[in-house]
Amino acid sequence: MRWPLSPSQNPSWLKRKLKEMNERGRRKVPEDAPTSFVKPRWRDHVVGAEGEIDRRYYELSALSELKNGLRSGDVWVPGSRRYRDFDDYLIPKEAFDGMLGNGRGTPPVAVETDFGAYLEERKTRLHEGLTEVGRLVRGGELEGVSLENGRLKISRPKKDEPDGMDGLTRLVYSLVPRVRLTDLLVEVDSWCGFSGRFTHLKTGEPAKDKKVLYAALMADGVNLGLTKMAEATDDPKITYERLAWAADWHVRDETYQGAIAELVNFHHRLPFAGNWGEGKTSSSDGQRYQAGGHKAFTSQVNARYGREPGVMFYTHVSDQYAPFYSRVINTSVRDATHVLDGLLYHETALDIEEHYVDTEGYTDQVFAMCHLQGFRFAPRIRDLKDRRIFTIDKPSRYKDLVPLIGGTVRTKQIETHWGEVLRLAASVKMGTVTASLILGKLAAYPRRNGLAWALKEMGKIERSIFYLEWMKSSDLIPNPVVYFGAWRRNEVPKNPSPSG
């Protein structure tokens, strides 16, 4: 375990000293014990009025900072898969330099690799947007948007849903025949062969007894459990032992993802699916489920959802209403950390170009990473009217929009870390490291990390461009798939607005 401080201040030294104190039953912390890691929030508890060190608080502070260091990458453990050195997560520098080829290479990023060319293109795009919106504000030509006394006013959009939709919905559902889940599972498999993706862990062969596989999937899907499923079936061949064998060897995350890909691809090829969309737009949101029984002890608590422990399923859905990617995530982690995983690592034939999320799904760093990966990011931001635009040129150049400008982008910071930014984007694209893992690391840095800061500055550019595009066209997010999370909870707003 290494620490980017002096040898006398590393975790190994602390561990050795604390262990020695525990073995000898000492209560007093040695005078030479390091305290540079103690943050101001801990200092009043750790160090007394006369300079004595409280052992209990000292240990708690050391463990707390060690936890933060492991999360961010300031502390790493050689040989660990989760707590490696930050640089080890990325493509080796020599290999990436070879991709660049002295500026003539083609690393898998969706932007110009030359910083000057990249900055000039984004500067031009941002300037054009600022100039156009400034002209529209001056002439009062923005539909549903106005600037009054230095504050942005956004009117609610008109309801675009025709009357009688509720009745039509009930009529359509009344025409859908009722079928048994087991029959539906078998019939859909006959269409697309999704069961072939549930391969054996060792041999890679598909399941030989599909009935047992179907029963295992049903037990998992409806949360019935293998024991009750074995008791509920009339087939004497479907025993608990056979179900457990199928579940252990054939049912796992990667086989589920492959089966979902087969379903989505089949649905995508149906001409009727084109009535909803082309499969180029998607949305993602999280569903929280309360955990009970023994699951409660392995779940997390998020104050936003109450005091009960639970788990979160984060799902990506295409504009054809096909859920093409889903993962269980920590309820205490922001949704934005997992947005890019579904866009980059799904196994379907969908070619996603544009992605929508709610406020929890966006950060400036995600804005930057989506641009680097070639996705158009269009979050539904709460209180959009209170957000600020950032410029590359002097704000005074855009007199009509000065009240909306929050400052200038620190392009020097981006330039300083440009090589690291491209290397990070290429590593995420190539799967050397997952987007959620590396973004979580960057977000956890307790200090101002240069790469994280550069990504945030890039995100300010992309967020400002998006903001200006939305102002010019307040129906920028017309597709109802953006409200996927609300529809699942029967909370569709009567007059949904991109401003929240």
Short mmCIF file of C-alpha atoms in Angstrom, two decimals:
data_model
loop_
_atom_site.label_atom_id
_atom_site.label_comp_id
_atom_site.label_asym_id
_atom_site.label_seq_id
_atom_site.Cartn_x
_atom_site.Cartn_y
_atom_site.Cartn_z
CA MET A 1 0.00 0.00 0.00
CA ARG A 2 1.49 3.35 -1.02
CA TRP A 3 0.75 6.91 -0.04
CA PRO A 4 1.80 10.09 -1.89
CA LEU A 5 3.36 11.58 1.28
CA SER A 6 6.58 11.14 3.22
CA PRO A 7 7.43 7.60 4.47
CA SER A 8 6.59 8.48 8.08
CA GLN A 9 3.09 9.50 7.05
CA ASN A 10 1.97 6.53 5.00
CA PRO A 11 -0.85 4.11 5.91
CA SER A 12 1.59 1.27 6.61
CA TRP A 13 3.30 3.36 9.30
CA LEU A 14 -0.06 4.29 10.82
CA LYS A 15 -1.19 0.67 10.74
CA ARG A 16 2.01 -0.48 12.45
CA LYS A 17 1.81 2.16 15.15
CA LEU A 18 -1.88 1.56 15.88
CA LYS A 19 -1.28 -2.19 16.01
CA GLU A 20 1.61 -1.68 18.43
CA MET A 21 -0.56 0.54 20.65
CA ASN A 22 -3.33 -2.06 20.71
CA GLU A 23 -0.95 -4.92 21.56
CA ARG A 24 0.65 -2.99 24.43
CA GLY A 25 -2.62 -1.51 25.64
CA ARG A 26 -1.36 2.06 25.30
CA ARG A 27 -3.91 4.84 25.35
CA LYS A 28 -1.57 7.71 24.60
CA VAL A 29 -0.72 8.44 20.98
CA PRO A 30 3.06 9.00 20.41
CA GLU A 31 4.11 12.63 20.09
CA ASP A 32 5.69 11.94 16.71
CA ALA A 33 2.42 10.58 15.27
CA PRO A 34 1.60 12.32 11.95
CA THR A 35 -1.38 14.64 11.92
CA SER A 36 -1.06 16.22 8.49
CA PHE A 37 -3.84 13.97 7.17
CA VAL A 38 -6.31 15.21 9.81
CA LYS A 39 -8.84 17.45 8.08
CA PRO A 40 -10.21 20.63 9.74
CA ARG A 41 -13.53 18.91 10.41
CA TRP A 42 -11.70 16.35 12.56
CA ARG A 43 -9.02 18.56 14.14
CA ASP A 44 -11.03 19.88 17.09
CA HIS A 45 -11.89 16.31 18.04
CA VAL A 46 -8.45 14.79 17.45
CA VAL A 47 -6.23 17.49 18.97
CA GLY A 48 -7.15 18.83 22.41
CA ALA A 49 -6.70 22.37 23.74
CA GLU A 50 -3.24 21.55 25.12
CA GLY A 51 -2.11 19.67 22.02
CA GLU A 52 -2.78 16.14 23.27
CA ILE A 53 -4.11 13.63 20.73
CA ASP A 54 -7.31 11.73 21.44
CA ARG A 55 -6.63 8.16 20.39
CA ARG A 56 -10.23 7.20 19.51
CA TYR A 57 -10.79 10.20 17.27
CA TYR A 58 -7.29 9.82 15.84
CA GLU A 59 -8.07 6.28 14.73
CA LEU A 60 -11.46 7.28 13.32
CA SER A 61 -9.89 10.17 11.39
CA ALA A 62 -7.15 7.90 10.00
CA LEU A 63 -9.68 5.28 8.87
CA SER A 64 -11.97 7.93 7.37
CA GLU A 65 -9.18 9.51 5.33
CA LEU A 66 -7.89 6.08 4.31
CA LYS A 67 -11.37 5.26 3.01
CA ASN A 68 -11.48 8.54 1.04
CA GLY A 69 -8.00 7.91 -0.29
CA LEU A 70 -8.91 4.43 -1.51
CA ARG A 71 -12.07 5.70 -3.18
CA SER A 72 -10.28 8.49 -5.02
CA GLY A 73 -7.02 6.77 -5.89
CA ASP A 74 -4.79 8.82 -3.61
CA VAL A 75 -4.09 5.51 -1.85
CA TRP A 76 -3.72 2.33 -3.85
CA VAL A 77 -3.07 -1.32 -3.16
CA PRO A 78 -0.69 -3.19 -5.49
CA GLY A 79 -2.40 -6.28 -6.90
CA SER A 80 -5.91 -5.05 -6.11
CA ARG A 81 -8.48 -4.91 -8.92
CA ARG A 82 -10.62 -2.23 -7.29
CA TYR A 83 -8.04 -0.10 -5.48
CA ARG A 84 -5.29 0.19 -8.05
CA ASP A 85 -3.14 3.17 -8.88
CA PHE A 86 -5.26 5.57 -10.98
CA ASP A 87 -2.79 5.43 -13.85
CA ASP A 88 -3.09 1.63 -14.00
CA TYR A 89 -6.75 1.90 -14.99
CA LEU A 90 -5.89 3.62 -18.26
CA ILE A 91 -4.25 2.53 -21.50
CA PRO A 92 -0.46 2.37 -20.97
CA LYS A 93 1.00 5.74 -21.85
CA GLU A 94 3.43 4.27 -24.39
CA ALA A 95 0.59 2.51 -26.21
CA PHE A 96 -1.52 5.67 -26.27
CA ASP A 97 1.37 7.79 -27.54
CA GLY A 98 1.68 5.26 -30.35
CA MET A 99 -2.00 5.80 -31.23
CA LEU A 100 -1.48 9.53 -31.44
CA GLY A 101 1.49 9.09 -33.78
CA ASN A 102 2.77 12.62 -33.26
CA GLY A 103 -0.63 14.14 -33.90
CA ARG A 104 -1.52 11.98 -36.90
CA GLY A 105 -2.98 8.97 -35.09
CA THR A 106 -6.58 8.04 -34.62
CA PRO A 107 -7.37 7.15 -30.99
CA PRO A 108 -11.05 6.16 -30.51
CA VAL A 109 -12.36 9.59 -29.52
CA ALA A 110 -15.02 11.70 -31.24
CA VAL A 111 -13.11 15.02 -31.11
CA GLU A 112 -10.09 16.54 -32.78
CA THR A 113 -6.95 15.22 -31.10
CA ASP A 114 -5.19 18.54 -31.72
CA PHE A 115 -6.15 20.84 -28.87
CA GLY A 116 -6.01 23.99 -31.00
CA ALA A 117 -8.43 22.54 -33.56
CA TYR A 118 -10.74 21.24 -30.82
CA LEU A 119 -10.85 24.58 -29.01
CA GLU A 120 -11.41 26.59 -32.18
CA GLU A 121 -14.36 24.40 -33.21
CA ARG A 122 -16.06 24.58 -29.80
CA LYS A 123 -15.30 28.29 -29.49
CA THR A 124 -16.96 28.95 -32.85
CA ARG A 125 -19.97 26.81 -31.93
CA LEU A 126 -20.40 28.52 -28.57
CA HIS A 127 -19.94 32.00 -30.05
CA GLU A 128 -22.56 31.36 -32.73
CA GLY A 129 -25.03 30.15 -30.11
CA LEU A 130 -24.41 33.11 -27.82
CA THR A 131 -24.71 35.59 -30.69
CA GLU A 132 -27.93 34.05 -32.02
CA VAL A 133 -29.62 33.79 -28.62
CA GLY A 134 -28.53 37.32 -27.77
CA ARG A 135 -30.19 38.57 -30.95
CA LEU A 136 -33.39 36.63 -30.20
CA VAL A 137 -33.48 37.93 -26.60
CA ARG A 138 -33.02 41.49 -27.81
CA GLY A 139 -35.90 41.14 -30.26
CA GLY A 140 -38.14 39.19 -27.87
CA GLU A 141 -38.29 36.32 -30.35
CA LEU A 142 -37.64 33.38 -28.03
CA GLU A 143 -40.72 31.17 -27.80
CA GLY A 144 -41.69 30.57 -24.18
CA VAL A 145 -38.45 32.09 -22.88
CA SER A 146 -37.73 35.68 -21.88
CA LEU A 147 -35.19 37.65 -19.87
CA GLU A 148 -36.82 39.93 -17.29
CA ASN A 149 -34.82 42.00 -14.79
CA GLY A 150 -31.78 39.81 -15.31
CA ARG A 151 -33.68 36.55 -14.66
CA LEU A 152 -34.74 33.94 -17.16
CA LYS A 153 -38.47 33.31 -17.34
CA ILE A 154 -39.65 30.00 -18.78
CA SER A 155 -43.32 29.47 -19.50
CA ARG A 156 -44.93 26.05 -19.27
CA PRO A 157 -45.21 24.34 -22.66
CA LYS A 158 -48.64 23.68 -24.08
CA LYS A 159 -50.10 20.23 -23.65
CA ASP A 160 -49.41 18.34 -26.88
CA GLU A 161 -51.33 15.20 -25.96
CA PRO A 162 -54.70 15.05 -27.75
CA ASP A 163 -57.87 14.51 -25.75
CA GLY A 164 -59.14 10.99 -25.41
CA MET A 165 -55.75 9.31 -25.07
CA ASP A 166 -56.70 7.58 -21.80
CA GLY A 167 -59.70 5.96 -23.44
CA LEU A 168 -57.66 4.89 -26.44
CA THR A 169 -55.02 3.36 -24.16
CA ARG A 170 -57.62 1.28 -22.32
CA LEU A 171 -59.14 0.18 -25.64
CA VAL A 172 -55.79 -0.98 -27.02
CA TYR A 173 -54.96 -2.92 -23.85
CA SER A 174 -58.38 -4.60 -23.94
CA LEU A 175 -57.47 -6.03 -27.35
CA VAL A 176 -54.25 -7.62 -26.10
CA PRO A 177 -54.87 -11.32 -25.34
CA ARG A 178 -54.12 -12.67 -21.87
CA VAL A 179 -51.44 -15.38 -21.87
CA ARG A 180 -49.55 -17.39 -19.30
CA LEU A 181 -46.05 -16.11 -18.58
CA THR A 182 -44.61 -19.56 -19.26
CA ASP A 183 -46.27 -19.70 -22.69
CA LEU A 184 -45.06 -16.21 -23.50
CA LEU A 185 -41.49 -17.10 -22.53
CA VAL A 186 -41.49 -20.16 -24.80
CA GLU A 187 -43.08 -18.36 -27.75
CA VAL A 188 -40.75 -15.36 -27.64
CA ASP A 189 -37.76 -17.70 -27.45
CA SER A 190 -39.01 -19.43 -30.61
CA TRP A 191 -38.91 -16.04 -32.36
CA CYS A 192 -35.46 -14.82 -31.39
CA GLY A 193 -33.68 -17.70 -29.62
CA PHE A 194 -32.65 -15.74 -26.54
CA SER A 195 -32.17 -18.99 -24.57
CA GLY A 196 -29.08 -19.71 -26.66
CA ARG A 197 -27.28 -16.87 -24.89
CA PHE A 198 -27.58 -18.59 -21.50
CA THR A 199 -24.42 -20.58 -22.05
CA HIS A 200 -22.63 -22.91 -19.64
CA LEU A 201 -19.99 -21.15 -17.57
CA LYS A 202 -17.26 -23.66 -18.46
CA THR A 203 -18.18 -25.25 -21.78
CA GLY A 204 -19.96 -22.30 -23.39
CA GLU A 205 -22.72 -24.62 -24.59
CA PRO A 206 -26.40 -23.54 -24.44
CA ALA A 207 -28.70 -25.19 -21.92
CA LYS A 208 -29.79 -28.66 -23.06
CA ASP A 209 -33.06 -28.71 -21.09
CA LYS A 210 -34.89 -25.50 -21.95
CA LYS A 211 -37.80 -26.26 -19.62
CA VAL A 212 -35.51 -26.25 -16.61
CA LEU A 213 -33.86 -23.05 -17.85
CA TYR A 214 -37.24 -21.36 -18.34
CA ALA A 215 -38.29 -22.37 -14.82
CA ALA A 216 -35.05 -21.00 -13.36
CA LEU A 217 -35.55 -17.72 -15.23
CA MET A 218 -39.15 -17.48 -14.03
CA ALA A 219 -38.09 -18.12 -10.43
CA ASP A 220 -35.53 -15.34 -10.71
CA GLY A 221 -37.74 -12.94 -12.66
CA VAL A 222 -40.78 -13.04 -10.37
CA ASN A 223 -38.66 -13.42 -7.21
CA LEU A 224 -40.35 -16.71 -6.37
CA GLY A 225 -37.20 -18.62 -5.54
CA LEU A 226 -36.05 -22.04 -6.71
CA THR A 227 -37.65 -24.02 -3.89
CA LYS A 228 -41.15 -22.60 -4.43
CA MET A 229 -40.76 -22.88 -8.20
CA ALA A 230 -39.94 -26.58 -7.89
CA GLU A 231 -42.97 -27.07 -5.65
CA ALA A 232 -45.27 -25.09 -7.98
CA THR A 233 -44.55 -27.08 -11.15
CA ASP A 234 -46.33 -30.29 -12.17
CA ASP A 235 -43.33 -31.61 -14.11
CA PRO A 236 -41.47 -34.17 -11.95
CA LYS A 237 -38.26 -33.48 -13.89
CA ILE A 238 -38.13 -29.88 -12.65
CA THR A 239 -36.65 -30.43 -9.20
CA TYR A 240 -34.88 -28.01 -6.93
CA GLU A 241 -31.53 -29.68 -7.67
CA ARG A 242 -31.92 -29.27 -11.43
CA LEU A 243 -33.10 -25.69 -11.07
CA ALA A 244 -30.15 -24.85 -8.81
CA TRP A 245 -27.76 -26.45 -11.33
CA ALA A 246 -29.20 -24.41 -14.21
CA ALA A 247 -29.12 -21.20 -12.19
CA ASP A 248 -25.52 -21.75 -11.06
CA TRP A 249 -24.07 -22.65 -14.45
CA HIS A 250 -26.24 -20.80 -16.98
CA VAL A 251 -27.84 -17.75 -15.33
CA ARG A 252 -25.53 -14.81 -14.61
CA ASP A 253 -25.19 -11.12 -15.47
CA GLU A 254 -23.42 -11.55 -18.80
CA THR A 255 -25.86 -14.19 -20.07
CA TYR A 256 -28.80 -12.00 -19.08
CA GLN A 257 -27.24 -9.10 -21.00
CA GLY A 258 -26.74 -11.29 -24.05
CA ALA A 259 -30.35 -12.54 -23.92
CA ILE A 260 -31.62 -8.98 -23.58
CA ALA A 261 -29.57 -8.04 -26.65
CA GLU A 262 -31.28 -10.78 -28.67
CA LEU A 263 -34.71 -9.52 -27.58
CA VAL A 264 -33.90 -5.87 -28.31
CA ASN A 265 -32.36 -6.68 -31.70
CA PHE A 266 -35.41 -8.71 -32.73
CA HIS A 267 -37.72 -5.89 -31.61
CA HIS A 268 -35.53 -3.31 -33.39
CA ARG A 269 -35.87 -5.19 -36.70
CA LEU A 270 -39.67 -5.21 -36.55
CA PRO A 271 -41.08 -2.56 -38.94
CA PHE A 272 -43.76 -1.65 -36.39
CA ALA A 273 -41.12 -0.52 -33.88
CA GLY A 274 -40.26 2.32 -36.26
CA ASN A 275 -43.55 3.98 -35.34
CA TRP A 276 -41.98 5.02 -32.04
CA GLY A 277 -38.45 5.87 -33.14
CA GLU A 278 -35.36 4.87 -35.09
CA GLY A 279 -33.50 3.41 -32.12
CA LYS A 280 -31.03 6.30 -32.10
CA THR A 281 -32.35 8.05 -28.99
CA SER A 282 -32.42 6.74 -25.44
CA SER A 283 -33.13 7.68 -21.85
CA SER A 284 -31.98 6.29 -18.51
CA ASP A 285 -33.24 6.46 -14.96
CA GLY A 286 -33.04 4.54 -11.70
CA GLN A 287 -35.66 2.44 -9.94
CA ARG A 288 -35.30 1.89 -6.21
CA TYR A 289 -36.66 -1.22 -4.55
CA GLN A 290 -36.94 -1.64 -0.80
CA ALA A 291 -35.00 -4.65 0.43
CA GLY A 292 -36.28 -7.01 3.08
CA GLY A 293 -35.13 -10.16 4.86
CA HIS A 294 -31.46 -11.02 4.62
CA LYS A 295 -31.14 -8.69 1.62
CA ALA A 296 -31.58 -5.72 3.95
CA PHE A 297 -28.17 -6.36 5.50
CA THR A 298 -26.38 -6.04 2.15
CA SER A 299 -28.35 -3.00 0.91
CA GLN A 300 -27.72 0.71 1.29
CA VAL A 301 -29.69 3.55 2.82
CA ASN A 302 -30.19 6.84 0.99
CA ALA A 303 -31.87 9.63 2.96
CA ARG A 304 -33.57 10.79 -0.23
CA TYR A 305 -35.68 7.62 -0.26
CA GLY A 306 -36.23 7.29 3.49
CA ARG A 307 -34.60 5.20 6.16
CA GLU A 308 -35.32 1.77 4.73
CA PRO A 309 -32.44 -0.04 2.96
CA GLY A 310 -32.89 -0.80 -0.70
CA VAL A 311 -31.25 -1.44 -4.06
CA MET A 312 -31.29 0.62 -7.23
CA PHE A 313 -31.75 -0.70 -10.77
CA TYR A 314 -30.43 1.74 -13.38
CA THR A 315 -32.01 1.10 -16.79
CA HIS A 316 -31.43 2.46 -20.30
CA VAL A 317 -34.44 2.51 -22.66
CA SER A 318 -34.43 3.29 -26.37
CA ASP A 319 -36.96 5.52 -28.15
CA GLN A 320 -38.57 2.26 -29.33
CA TYR A 321 -39.35 1.52 -25.66
CA ALA A 322 -36.88 -1.35 -25.44
CA PRO A 323 -34.84 -1.56 -22.20
CA PHE A 324 -31.43 -2.44 -23.64
CA TYR A 325 -29.22 -2.17 -20.56
CA SER A 326 -29.82 -2.55 -16.82
CA ARG A 327 -27.52 -2.75 -13.82
CA VAL A 328 -27.86 -2.87 -10.04
CA ILE A 329 -26.10 0.17 -8.58
CA ASN A 330 -25.41 1.56 -5.14
CA THR A 331 -28.29 3.74 -3.93
CA SER A 332 -25.83 6.21 -2.42
CA VAL A 333 -24.12 6.88 -5.77
CA ARG A 334 -25.45 9.51 -8.15
CA ASP A 335 -27.11 8.22 -11.34
CA ALA A 336 -24.75 10.26 -13.52
CA THR A 337 -21.87 7.91 -12.71
CA HIS A 338 -23.54 5.08 -14.66
CA VAL A 339 -24.98 6.95 -17.68
CA LEU A 340 -22.16 6.14 -20.08
CA ASP A 341 -21.95 2.45 -19.18
CA GLY A 342 -25.25 1.69 -20.87
CA LEU A 343 -24.39 3.76 -23.94
CA LEU A 344 -20.98 2.16 -24.46
CA TYR A 345 -21.27 -1.40 -23.22
CA HIS A 346 -24.67 -2.66 -24.37
CA GLU A 347 -24.54 -5.59 -26.78
CA THR A 348 -27.45 -4.62 -29.01
CA ALA A 349 -27.54 -3.41 -32.61
CA LEU A 350 -28.91 -0.02 -31.53
CA ASP A 351 -26.84 2.94 -32.70
CA ILE A 352 -27.56 5.49 -29.98
CA GLU A 353 -26.73 9.08 -30.89
CA GLU A 354 -28.70 11.12 -28.35
CA HIS A 355 -29.37 10.46 -24.67
CA TYR A 356 -31.74 11.98 -22.11
CA VAL A 357 -31.59 11.87 -18.31
CA ASP A 358 -33.09 13.75 -15.38
CA THR A 359 -31.17 16.09 -13.06
CA GLU A 360 -29.63 13.20 -11.11
CA GLY A 361 -28.14 11.85 -14.32
CA TYR A 362 -26.06 14.86 -15.27
CA THR A 363 -22.82 16.49 -14.19
CA ASP A 364 -20.40 18.66 -16.12
CA GLN A 365 -17.97 15.73 -16.32
CA VAL A 366 -20.65 13.54 -17.91
CA PHE A 367 -21.37 16.34 -20.40
CA ALA A 368 -17.67 16.30 -21.32
CA MET A 369 -17.37 12.52 -21.54
CA CYS A 370 -20.49 12.21 -23.71
CA HIS A 371 -19.03 14.74 -26.14
CA LEU A 372 -15.70 12.89 -26.18
CA GLN A 373 -17.54 9.63 -26.97
CA GLY A 374 -19.70 11.18 -29.70
CA PHE A 375 -23.07 11.23 -27.91
CA ARG A 376 -25.41 14.20 -27.83
CA PHE A 377 -26.32 14.66 -24.18
CA ALA A 378 -29.65 16.35 -23.41
CA PRO A 379 -30.50 16.21 -19.69
CA ARG A 380 -33.82 17.36 -18.29
CA ILE A 381 -32.31 19.76 -15.74
CA ARG A 382 -34.31 20.91 -12.75
CA ASP A 383 -34.37 24.71 -12.28
CA LEU A 384 -32.75 25.26 -15.67
CA LYS A 385 -33.67 28.94 -15.42
CA ASP A 386 -31.21 29.34 -12.54
CA ARG A 387 -28.27 27.74 -14.35
CA ARG A 388 -25.50 29.86 -15.83
CA ILE A 389 -23.78 29.96 -19.20
CA PHE A 390 -19.99 29.98 -19.51
CA THR A 391 -18.10 31.65 -22.31
CA ILE A 392 -14.65 31.28 -23.84
CA ASP A 393 -14.46 34.91 -24.98
CA LYS A 394 -14.99 37.81 -22.58
CA PRO A 395 -18.56 37.89 -21.22
CA SER A 396 -18.83 41.60 -22.06
CA ARG A 397 -18.87 40.63 -25.73
CA TYR A 398 -22.42 39.34 -25.26
CA LYS A 399 -24.13 42.31 -23.62
CA ASP A 400 -27.67 40.95 -23.98
CA LEU A 401 -26.80 37.80 -22.03
CA VAL A 402 -24.51 39.17 -19.31
CA PRO A 403 -27.02 38.37 -16.50
CA LEU A 404 -27.00 34.72 -17.58
CA ILE A 405 -23.22 34.34 -17.82
CA GLY A 406 -21.52 32.77 -14.82
CA GLY A 407 -17.91 33.22 -15.93
CA THR A 408 -15.36 32.07 -18.49
CA VAL A 409 -14.05 28.59 -19.16
CA ARG A 410 -10.50 27.95 -17.99
CA THR A 411 -9.19 26.69 -21.32
CA LYS A 412 -5.62 26.66 -19.99
CA GLN A 413 -6.60 23.91 -17.57
CA ILE A 414 -8.01 21.82 -20.43
CA GLU A 415 -4.89 22.39 -22.54
CA THR A 416 -2.57 21.40 -19.67
CA HIS A 417 -4.32 18.04 -19.27
CA TRP A 418 -5.40 17.51 -22.89
CA GLY A 419 -3.30 14.40 -23.36
CA GLU A 420 -4.69 12.87 -20.16
CA VAL A 421 -8.24 13.71 -21.23
CA LEU A 422 -7.83 11.94 -24.57
CA ARG A 423 -6.15 8.97 -22.91
CA LEU A 424 -9.01 8.70 -20.42
CA ALA A 425 -11.65 8.91 -23.17
CA ALA A 426 -9.86 6.28 -25.26
CA SER A 427 -9.52 3.97 -22.24
CA VAL A 428 -13.26 4.20 -21.54
CA LYS A 429 -14.15 3.64 -25.20
CA MET A 430 -11.91 0.59 -25.52
CA GLY A 431 -13.17 -0.92 -22.26
CA THR A 432 -9.82 -0.75 -20.49
CA VAL A 433 -11.80 0.76 -17.62
CA THR A 434 -15.55 1.24 -17.26
CA ALA A 435 -16.91 4.76 -17.37
CA SER A 436 -18.71 4.35 -14.03
CA LEU A 437 -15.59 3.22 -12.20
CA ILE A 438 -13.31 5.98 -13.47
CA LEU A 439 -15.91 8.76 -13.13
CA GLY A 440 -16.57 7.56 -9.59
CA LYS A 441 -12.85 7.81 -8.87
CA LEU A 442 -12.64 11.35 -10.27
CA ALA A 443 -15.74 12.46 -8.37
CA ALA A 444 -14.31 11.09 -5.12
CA TYR A 445 -11.12 13.14 -5.20
CA PRO A 446 -11.08 15.20 -1.99
CA ARG A 447 -8.60 17.62 -3.51
CA ARG A 448 -8.66 19.48 -6.82
CA ASN A 449 -7.41 16.92 -9.30
CA GLY A 450 -6.12 18.37 -12.57
CA LEU A 451 -7.82 15.83 -14.84
CA ALA A 452 -11.15 16.07 -13.01
CA TRP A 453 -10.94 19.86 -13.20
CA ALA A 454 -10.18 19.78 -16.94
CA LEU A 455 -13.19 17.53 -17.58
CA LYS A 456 -15.39 19.88 -15.59
CA GLU A 457 -14.24 22.86 -17.66
CA MET A 458 -14.96 20.95 -20.87
CA GLY A 459 -18.38 20.10 -19.47
CA LYS A 460 -19.11 23.79 -18.94
CA ILE A 461 -18.63 24.34 -22.66
CA GLU A 462 -20.97 21.47 -23.60
CA ARG A 463 -23.59 22.42 -21.01
CA SER A 464 -23.57 26.02 -22.23
CA ILE A 465 -24.02 24.92 -25.86
CA PHE A 466 -26.92 22.68 -24.82
CA TYR A 467 -28.48 25.49 -22.76
CA LEU A 468 -28.36 27.86 -25.74
CA GLU A 469 -29.85 25.25 -28.08
CA TRP A 470 -32.68 24.66 -25.64
CA MET A 471 -33.40 28.40 -25.41
CA LYS A 472 -33.67 28.59 -29.18
CA SER A 473 -36.00 25.60 -29.26
CA SER A 474 -37.80 24.93 -25.99
CA ASP A 475 -39.24 21.70 -27.46
CA LEU A 476 -35.71 20.29 -27.63
CA ILE A 477 -36.85 17.25 -25.61
CA PRO A 478 -40.16 16.27 -27.23
CA ASN A 479 -39.77 12.48 -27.06
CA PRO A 480 -41.82 10.99 -24.19
CA VAL A 481 -39.09 8.43 -23.49
CA VAL A 482 -37.43 11.15 -21.40
CA TYR A 483 -40.20 10.66 -18.87
CA PHE A 484 -39.56 6.93 -18.61
CA GLY A 485 -38.68 7.11 -14.91
CA ALA A 486 -41.88 8.98 -14.08
CA TRP A 487 -44.08 6.70 -16.19
CA ARG A 488 -42.94 3.65 -14.22
CA ARG A 489 -44.15 5.34 -11.03
CA ASN A 490 -47.40 6.67 -12.56
CA GLU A 491 -46.12 10.18 -11.95
CA VAL A 492 -46.14 11.60 -15.47
CA PRO A 493 -46.39 15.38 -15.11
CA LYS A 494 -49.46 16.88 -16.75
CA ASN A 495 -47.31 19.57 -18.34
CA PRO A 496 -43.76 18.19 -18.43
CA SER A 497 -41.09 20.82 -18.95
CA PRO A 498 -37.36 20.51 -19.66
CA SER A 499 -36.87 23.13 -16.92
CA GLY A 500 -38.27 20.74 -14.35
#
